[in-house]
């Protein structure tokens, strides 16, 4: 007998947009790109929180990709690269969402619609050498959910899902991403009541 799913099997490759009543302050007004989602859990990268005190050159020195005393001259587009806070899990580890024109064997994970994830130092070295992807977004840490946890949070009106948009993912203007992700699914922030309502 054929089963009909009311929800897609996986939300990987979609945006997870925090509702105004999001109880967890770490995720207030966030847009998350879901990289993986299965019955075992989910993992995503927050797209609109910059790391306040850490620059890309600082990070390169910390990771010893560039000598501490060396002058850093980065090729475009690496010279505009910023460091984001990708979520509260493994905050010392870097994750790069990027275009599919960079693929590292055994370490790049294609996700959906030309968006890939790489979490090794090789991609940072490639970016510094001008051999990296044409579009990239670097984050420290990620957001993670255990089995069934994300589905429960969605049912409790903590999140709304929508199609991902690469222009939003890679745009450096973090302050507009939440509004734009909502606009993509036809929602104006003023339409969202901070009271959780169930149909």
PDB file of C-alpha atoms in Angstrom:
ATOM      1  CA  UNK A   1       0.000   0.000   0.000  1.00  0.00           C
ATOM      2  CA  UNK A   2       1.339   3.412  -0.942  1.00  0.00           C
ATOM      3  CA  UNK A   3       2.029   5.893   1.844  1.00  0.00           C
ATOM      4  CA  UNK A   4       1.319   9.561   1.321  1.00  0.00           C
ATOM      5  CA  UNK A   5       3.510  11.861   3.374  1.00  0.00           C
ATOM      6  CA  UNK A   6       1.981  15.138   4.506  1.00  0.00           C
ATOM      7  CA  UNK A   7       5.492  16.560   4.970  1.00  0.00           C
ATOM      8  CA  UNK A   8       8.520  16.119   2.754  1.00  0.00           C
ATOM      9  CA  UNK A   9      10.798  13.283   3.805  1.00  0.00           C
ATOM     10  CA  UNK A  10      13.601  15.738   4.473  1.00  0.00           C
ATOM     11  CA  UNK A  11      13.873  19.474   5.061  1.00  0.00           C
ATOM     12  CA  UNK A  12      17.544  19.527   4.033  1.00  0.00           C
ATOM     13  CA  UNK A  13      18.219  22.367   1.619  1.00  0.00           C
ATOM     14  CA  UNK A  14      15.429  24.549   3.043  1.00  0.00           C
ATOM     15  CA  UNK A  15      15.373  27.611   5.252  1.00  0.00           C
ATOM     16  CA  UNK A  16      14.283  27.363   8.857  1.00  0.00           C
ATOM     17  CA  UNK A  17      12.997  30.795   9.902  1.00  0.00           C
ATOM     18  CA  UNK A  18      12.533  31.636  13.592  1.00  0.00           C
ATOM     19  CA  UNK A  19       9.054  32.784  14.546  1.00  0.00           C
ATOM     20  CA  UNK A  20       8.769  35.923  16.722  1.00  0.00           C
ATOM     21  CA  UNK A  21       7.804  33.799  19.742  1.00  0.00           C
ATOM     22  CA  UNK A  22      11.015  31.733  19.540  1.00  0.00           C
ATOM     23  CA  UNK A  23      11.717  30.896  23.191  1.00  0.00           C
ATOM     24  CA  UNK A  24      15.470  30.292  22.767  1.00  0.00           C
ATOM     25  CA  UNK A  25      17.147  33.719  22.662  1.00  0.00           C
ATOM     26  CA  UNK A  26      20.140  32.237  20.800  1.00  0.00           C
ATOM     27  CA  UNK A  27      17.855  31.748  17.804  1.00  0.00           C
ATOM     28  CA  UNK A  28      15.753  34.931  17.957  1.00  0.00           C
ATOM     29  CA  UNK A  29      15.119  36.238  14.427  1.00  0.00           C
ATOM     30  CA  UNK A  30      17.479  33.694  12.881  1.00  0.00           C
ATOM     31  CA  UNK A  31      17.455  32.163   9.438  1.00  0.00           C
ATOM     32  CA  UNK A  32      19.039  28.710   9.322  1.00  0.00           C
ATOM     33  CA  UNK A  33      20.024  26.766   6.229  1.00  0.00           C
ATOM     34  CA  UNK A  34      19.281  23.115   6.943  1.00  0.00           C
ATOM     35  CA  UNK A  35      22.181  20.971   5.756  1.00  0.00           C
ATOM     36  CA  UNK A  36      20.868  17.621   6.978  1.00  0.00           C
ATOM     37  CA  UNK A  37      17.531  16.308   8.216  1.00  0.00           C
ATOM     38  CA  UNK A  38      16.478  12.733   8.855  1.00  0.00           C
ATOM     39  CA  UNK A  39      14.579  10.709  11.476  1.00  0.00           C
ATOM     40  CA  UNK A  40      17.834  10.740  13.500  1.00  0.00           C
ATOM     41  CA  UNK A  41      17.927  14.540  13.764  1.00  0.00           C
ATOM     42  CA  UNK A  42      18.889  17.705  11.919  1.00  0.00           C
ATOM     43  CA  UNK A  43      21.829  20.065  11.439  1.00  0.00           C
ATOM     44  CA  UNK A  44      21.966  23.573  10.012  1.00  0.00           C
ATOM     45  CA  UNK A  45      23.951  26.795   9.823  1.00  0.00           C
ATOM     46  CA  UNK A  46      22.644  30.126  11.159  1.00  0.00           C
ATOM     47  CA  UNK A  47      22.969  32.643   8.325  1.00  0.00           C
ATOM     48  CA  UNK A  48      22.396  35.983  10.017  1.00  0.00           C
ATOM     49  CA  UNK A  49      24.583  36.237  13.122  1.00  0.00           C
ATOM     50  CA  UNK A  50      28.059  37.680  12.664  1.00  0.00           C
ATOM     51  CA  UNK A  51      30.878  36.813  15.049  1.00  0.00           C
ATOM     52  CA  UNK A  52      31.245  40.203  16.683  1.00  0.00           C
ATOM     53  CA  UNK A  53      34.933  40.267  17.504  1.00  0.00           C
ATOM     54  CA  UNK A  54      36.593  37.832  15.093  1.00  0.00           C
ATOM     55  CA  UNK A  55      37.722  38.781  11.589  1.00  0.00           C
ATOM     56  CA  UNK A  56      38.605  36.358   8.807  1.00  0.00           C
ATOM     57  CA  UNK A  57      42.341  37.302   8.946  1.00  0.00           C
ATOM     58  CA  UNK A  58      42.260  36.759  12.754  1.00  0.00           C
ATOM     59  CA  UNK A  59      40.809  33.304  12.206  1.00  0.00           C
ATOM     60  CA  UNK A  60      43.405  32.449   9.574  1.00  0.00           C
ATOM     61  CA  UNK A  61      46.151  33.364  12.045  1.00  0.00           C
ATOM     62  CA  UNK A  62      44.533  31.363  14.868  1.00  0.00           C
ATOM     63  CA  UNK A  63      44.324  28.298  12.621  1.00  0.00           C
ATOM     64  CA  UNK A  64      47.943  28.880  11.526  1.00  0.00           C
ATOM     65  CA  UNK A  65      46.904  28.994   7.877  1.00  0.00           C
ATOM     66  CA  UNK A  66      48.804  32.286   7.728  1.00  0.00           C
ATOM     67  CA  UNK A  67      51.834  33.129   9.877  1.00  0.00           C
ATOM     68  CA  UNK A  68      50.999  35.318  12.864  1.00  0.00           C
ATOM     69  CA  UNK A  69      53.304  38.139  11.792  1.00  0.00           C
ATOM     70  CA  UNK A  70      52.564  38.029   8.079  1.00  0.00           C
ATOM     71  CA  UNK A  71      50.696  40.757   6.250  1.00  0.00           C
ATOM     72  CA  UNK A  72      47.491  39.337   4.842  1.00  0.00           C
ATOM     73  CA  UNK A  73      46.531  40.244   1.311  1.00  0.00           C
ATOM     74  CA  UNK A  74      43.510  38.203   0.327  1.00  0.00           C
ATOM     75  CA  UNK A  75      42.243  37.739  -3.226  1.00  0.00           C
ATOM     76  CA  UNK A  76      38.646  38.669  -4.062  1.00  0.00           C
ATOM     77  CA  UNK A  77      36.141  37.524  -2.897  1.00  0.00           C
ATOM     78  CA  UNK A  78      38.073  36.328   0.200  1.00  0.00           C
ATOM     79  CA  UNK A  79      38.966  39.933   1.059  1.00  0.00           C
ATOM     80  CA  UNK A  80      35.287  40.478   1.945  1.00  0.00           C
ATOM     81  CA  UNK A  81      34.811  37.211   3.860  1.00  0.00           C
ATOM     82  CA  UNK A  82      33.260  37.583   7.306  1.00  0.00           C
ATOM     83  CA  UNK A  83      33.001  35.125  10.173  1.00  0.00           C
ATOM     84  CA  UNK A  84      29.501  34.153  11.296  1.00  0.00           C
ATOM     85  CA  UNK A  85      28.142  32.342  14.338  1.00  0.00           C
ATOM     86  CA  UNK A  86      26.656  29.214  12.820  1.00  0.00           C
ATOM     87  CA  UNK A  87      25.072  27.908  16.004  1.00  0.00           C
ATOM     88  CA  UNK A  88      25.815  26.808  19.568  1.00  0.00           C
ATOM     89  CA  UNK A  89      27.269  23.347  18.773  1.00  0.00           C
ATOM     90  CA  UNK A  90      31.038  22.890  18.155  1.00  0.00           C
ATOM     91  CA  UNK A  91      31.673  26.630  18.115  1.00  0.00           C
ATOM     92  CA  UNK A  92      35.404  26.113  17.627  1.00  0.00           C
ATOM     93  CA  UNK A  93      34.873  24.353  14.313  1.00  0.00           C
ATOM     94  CA  UNK A  94      34.470  26.108  10.977  1.00  0.00           C
ATOM     95  CA  UNK A  95      31.796  25.294   8.413  1.00  0.00           C
ATOM     96  CA  UNK A  96      31.712  26.779   4.922  1.00  0.00           C
ATOM     97  CA  UNK A  97      28.534  26.904   2.859  1.00  0.00           C
ATOM     98  CA  UNK A  98      29.576  27.449  -0.728  1.00  0.00           C
ATOM     99  CA  UNK A  99      28.815  27.203  -4.428  1.00  0.00           C
ATOM    100  CA  UNK A 100      29.430  23.903  -6.187  1.00  0.00           C
ATOM    101  CA  UNK A 101      32.436  25.166  -8.171  1.00  0.00           C
ATOM    102  CA  UNK A 102      34.619  23.880  -5.307  1.00  0.00           C
ATOM    103  CA  UNK A 103      34.476  20.199  -4.406  1.00  0.00           C
ATOM    104  CA  UNK A 104      36.951  18.469  -2.094  1.00  0.00           C
ATOM    105  CA  UNK A 105      36.969  14.692  -2.364  1.00  0.00           C
ATOM    106  CA  UNK A 106      35.618  13.025   0.784  1.00  0.00           C
ATOM    107  CA  UNK A 107      34.952  16.302   2.593  1.00  0.00           C
ATOM    108  CA  UNK A 108      32.483  18.368   0.528  1.00  0.00           C
ATOM    109  CA  UNK A 109      28.823  17.492   1.052  1.00  0.00           C
ATOM    110  CA  UNK A 110      26.481  18.610  -1.755  1.00  0.00           C
ATOM    111  CA  UNK A 111      23.180  19.610  -0.137  1.00  0.00           C
ATOM    112  CA  UNK A 112      20.683  21.000  -2.642  1.00  0.00           C
ATOM    113  CA  UNK A 113      20.413  23.252  -5.666  1.00  0.00           C
ATOM    114  CA  UNK A 114      24.149  23.942  -6.052  1.00  0.00           C
ATOM    115  CA  UNK A 115      24.808  24.608  -2.346  1.00  0.00           C
ATOM    116  CA  UNK A 116      27.533  22.544  -0.652  1.00  0.00           C
ATOM    117  CA  UNK A 117      29.046  22.279   2.824  1.00  0.00           C
ATOM    118  CA  UNK A 118      32.739  21.741   3.561  1.00  0.00           C
ATOM    119  CA  UNK A 119      34.131  21.634   7.104  1.00  0.00           C
ATOM    120  CA  UNK A 120      37.865  21.087   6.600  1.00  0.00           C
ATOM    121  CA  UNK A 121      40.768  23.539   6.660  1.00  0.00           C
ATOM    122  CA  UNK A 122      41.520  22.734   3.016  1.00  0.00           C
ATOM    123  CA  UNK A 123      38.717  24.996   1.808  1.00  0.00           C
ATOM    124  CA  UNK A 124      40.086  27.933   3.833  1.00  0.00           C
ATOM    125  CA  UNK A 125      43.538  27.367   2.340  1.00  0.00           C
ATOM    126  CA  UNK A 126      41.972  27.246  -1.134  1.00  0.00           C
ATOM    127  CA  UNK A 127      40.095  30.507  -0.470  1.00  0.00           C
ATOM    128  CA  UNK A 128      43.323  32.217   0.660  1.00  0.00           C
ATOM    129  CA  UNK A 129      45.113  30.929  -2.458  1.00  0.00           C
ATOM    130  CA  UNK A 130      42.351  32.194  -4.758  1.00  0.00           C
ATOM    131  CA  UNK A 131      41.314  28.636  -5.620  1.00  0.00           C
ATOM    132  CA  UNK A 132      38.192  28.452  -3.487  1.00  0.00           C
ATOM    133  CA  UNK A 133      34.523  28.646  -4.441  1.00  0.00           C
ATOM    134  CA  UNK A 134      33.180  31.756  -6.151  1.00  0.00           C
ATOM    135  CA  UNK A 135      30.606  32.170  -3.347  1.00  0.00           C
ATOM    136  CA  UNK A 136      31.144  31.185   0.264  1.00  0.00           C
ATOM    137  CA  UNK A 137      29.851  31.877   3.751  1.00  0.00           C
ATOM    138  CA  UNK A 138      31.988  30.911   6.765  1.00  0.00           C
ATOM    139  CA  UNK A 139      30.469  30.048  10.132  1.00  0.00           C
ATOM    140  CA  UNK A 140      31.825  28.796  13.450  1.00  0.00           C
ATOM    141  CA  UNK A 141      29.576  26.168  15.003  1.00  0.00           C
ATOM    142  CA  UNK A 142      26.222  24.833  13.908  1.00  0.00           C
ATOM    143  CA  UNK A 143      22.677  24.294  15.130  1.00  0.00           C
ATOM    144  CA  UNK A 144      21.734  20.692  15.884  1.00  0.00           C
ATOM    145  CA  UNK A 145      18.595  18.786  16.860  1.00  0.00           C
ATOM    146  CA  UNK A 146      18.104  15.238  18.119  1.00  0.00           C
ATOM    147  CA  UNK A 147      15.574  12.759  16.770  1.00  0.00           C
ATOM    148  CA  UNK A 148      12.131  14.372  16.513  1.00  0.00           C
ATOM    149  CA  UNK A 149      13.245  17.579  18.244  1.00  0.00           C
ATOM    150  CA  UNK A 150      13.026  19.882  15.227  1.00  0.00           C
ATOM    151  CA  UNK A 151       9.641  18.490  14.182  1.00  0.00           C
ATOM    152  CA  UNK A 152       8.330  19.218  17.701  1.00  0.00           C
ATOM    153  CA  UNK A 153       9.673  22.784  17.617  1.00  0.00           C
ATOM    154  CA  UNK A 154       8.004  23.367  14.223  1.00  0.00           C
ATOM    155  CA  UNK A 155       4.686  21.992  15.507  1.00  0.00           C
ATOM    156  CA  UNK A 156       4.954  24.316  18.501  1.00  0.00           C
ATOM    157  CA  UNK A 157       5.283  27.317  16.154  1.00  0.00           C
ATOM    158  CA  UNK A 158       8.943  27.944  16.937  1.00  0.00           C
ATOM    159  CA  UNK A 159       9.936  27.781  13.281  1.00  0.00           C
ATOM    160  CA  UNK A 160       8.504  28.111   9.819  1.00  0.00           C
ATOM    161  CA  UNK A 161      10.153  26.499   6.797  1.00  0.00           C
ATOM    162  CA  UNK A 162      10.598  27.862   3.308  1.00  0.00           C
ATOM    163  CA  UNK A 163      12.649  27.438   0.162  1.00  0.00           C
ATOM    164  CA  UNK A 164      16.304  28.384   0.389  1.00  0.00           C
ATOM    165  CA  UNK A 165      17.613  31.285  -1.671  1.00  0.00           C
ATOM    166  CA  UNK A 166      21.330  31.417  -2.501  1.00  0.00           C
ATOM    167  CA  UNK A 167      21.161  35.222  -2.743  1.00  0.00           C
ATOM    168  CA  UNK A 168      20.154  35.333   0.918  1.00  0.00           C
ATOM    169  CA  UNK A 169      22.698  32.681   1.960  1.00  0.00           C
ATOM    170  CA  UNK A 170      25.696  34.516   0.497  1.00  0.00           C
ATOM    171  CA  UNK A 171      24.583  38.128   0.947  1.00  0.00           C
ATOM    172  CA  UNK A 172      26.795  39.908   3.518  1.00  0.00           C
ATOM    173  CA  UNK A 173      23.812  42.030   4.667  1.00  0.00           C
ATOM    174  CA  UNK A 174      22.871  39.813   7.638  1.00  0.00           C
ATOM    175  CA  UNK A 175      20.429  42.325   9.118  1.00  0.00           C
ATOM    176  CA  UNK A 176      17.924  41.887   6.240  1.00  0.00           C
ATOM    177  CA  UNK A 177      18.016  38.098   5.877  1.00  0.00           C
ATOM    178  CA  UNK A 178      15.156  37.296   8.264  1.00  0.00           C
ATOM    179  CA  UNK A 179      12.761  39.761   6.602  1.00  0.00           C
ATOM    180  CA  UNK A 180      13.773  38.599   3.123  1.00  0.00           C
ATOM    181  CA  UNK A 181      13.419  34.902   3.933  1.00  0.00           C
ATOM    182  CA  UNK A 182       9.891  35.594   5.202  1.00  0.00           C
ATOM    183  CA  UNK A 183       9.098  37.738   2.155  1.00  0.00           C
ATOM    184  CA  UNK A 184      10.107  34.826  -0.094  1.00  0.00           C
ATOM    185  CA  UNK A 185       7.224  32.809   1.336  1.00  0.00           C
ATOM    186  CA  UNK A 186       4.806  35.737   1.183  1.00  0.00           C
ATOM    187  CA  UNK A 187       4.910  36.730   4.850  1.00  0.00           C
ATOM    188  CA  UNK A 188       5.455  40.231   6.197  1.00  0.00           C
ATOM    189  CA  UNK A 189       6.892  40.239   9.758  1.00  0.00           C
ATOM    190  CA  UNK A 190       3.949  42.372  10.950  1.00  0.00           C
ATOM    191  CA  UNK A 191       1.610  39.515   9.978  1.00  0.00           C
ATOM    192  CA  UNK A 192       3.249  37.225  12.527  1.00  0.00           C
ATOM    193  CA  UNK A 193       1.668  37.457  15.933  1.00  0.00           C
ATOM    194  CA  UNK A 194       3.972  36.839  18.856  1.00  0.00           C
ATOM    195  CA  UNK A 195       1.120  34.734  20.276  1.00  0.00           C
ATOM    196  CA  UNK A 196       1.331  31.118  19.180  1.00  0.00           C
ATOM    197  CA  UNK A 197      -1.832  30.273  17.308  1.00  0.00           C
ATOM    198  CA  UNK A 198      -2.912  26.815  16.237  1.00  0.00           C
ATOM    199  CA  UNK A 199      -5.330  26.232  13.405  1.00  0.00           C
TER     200      UNK A 199
END
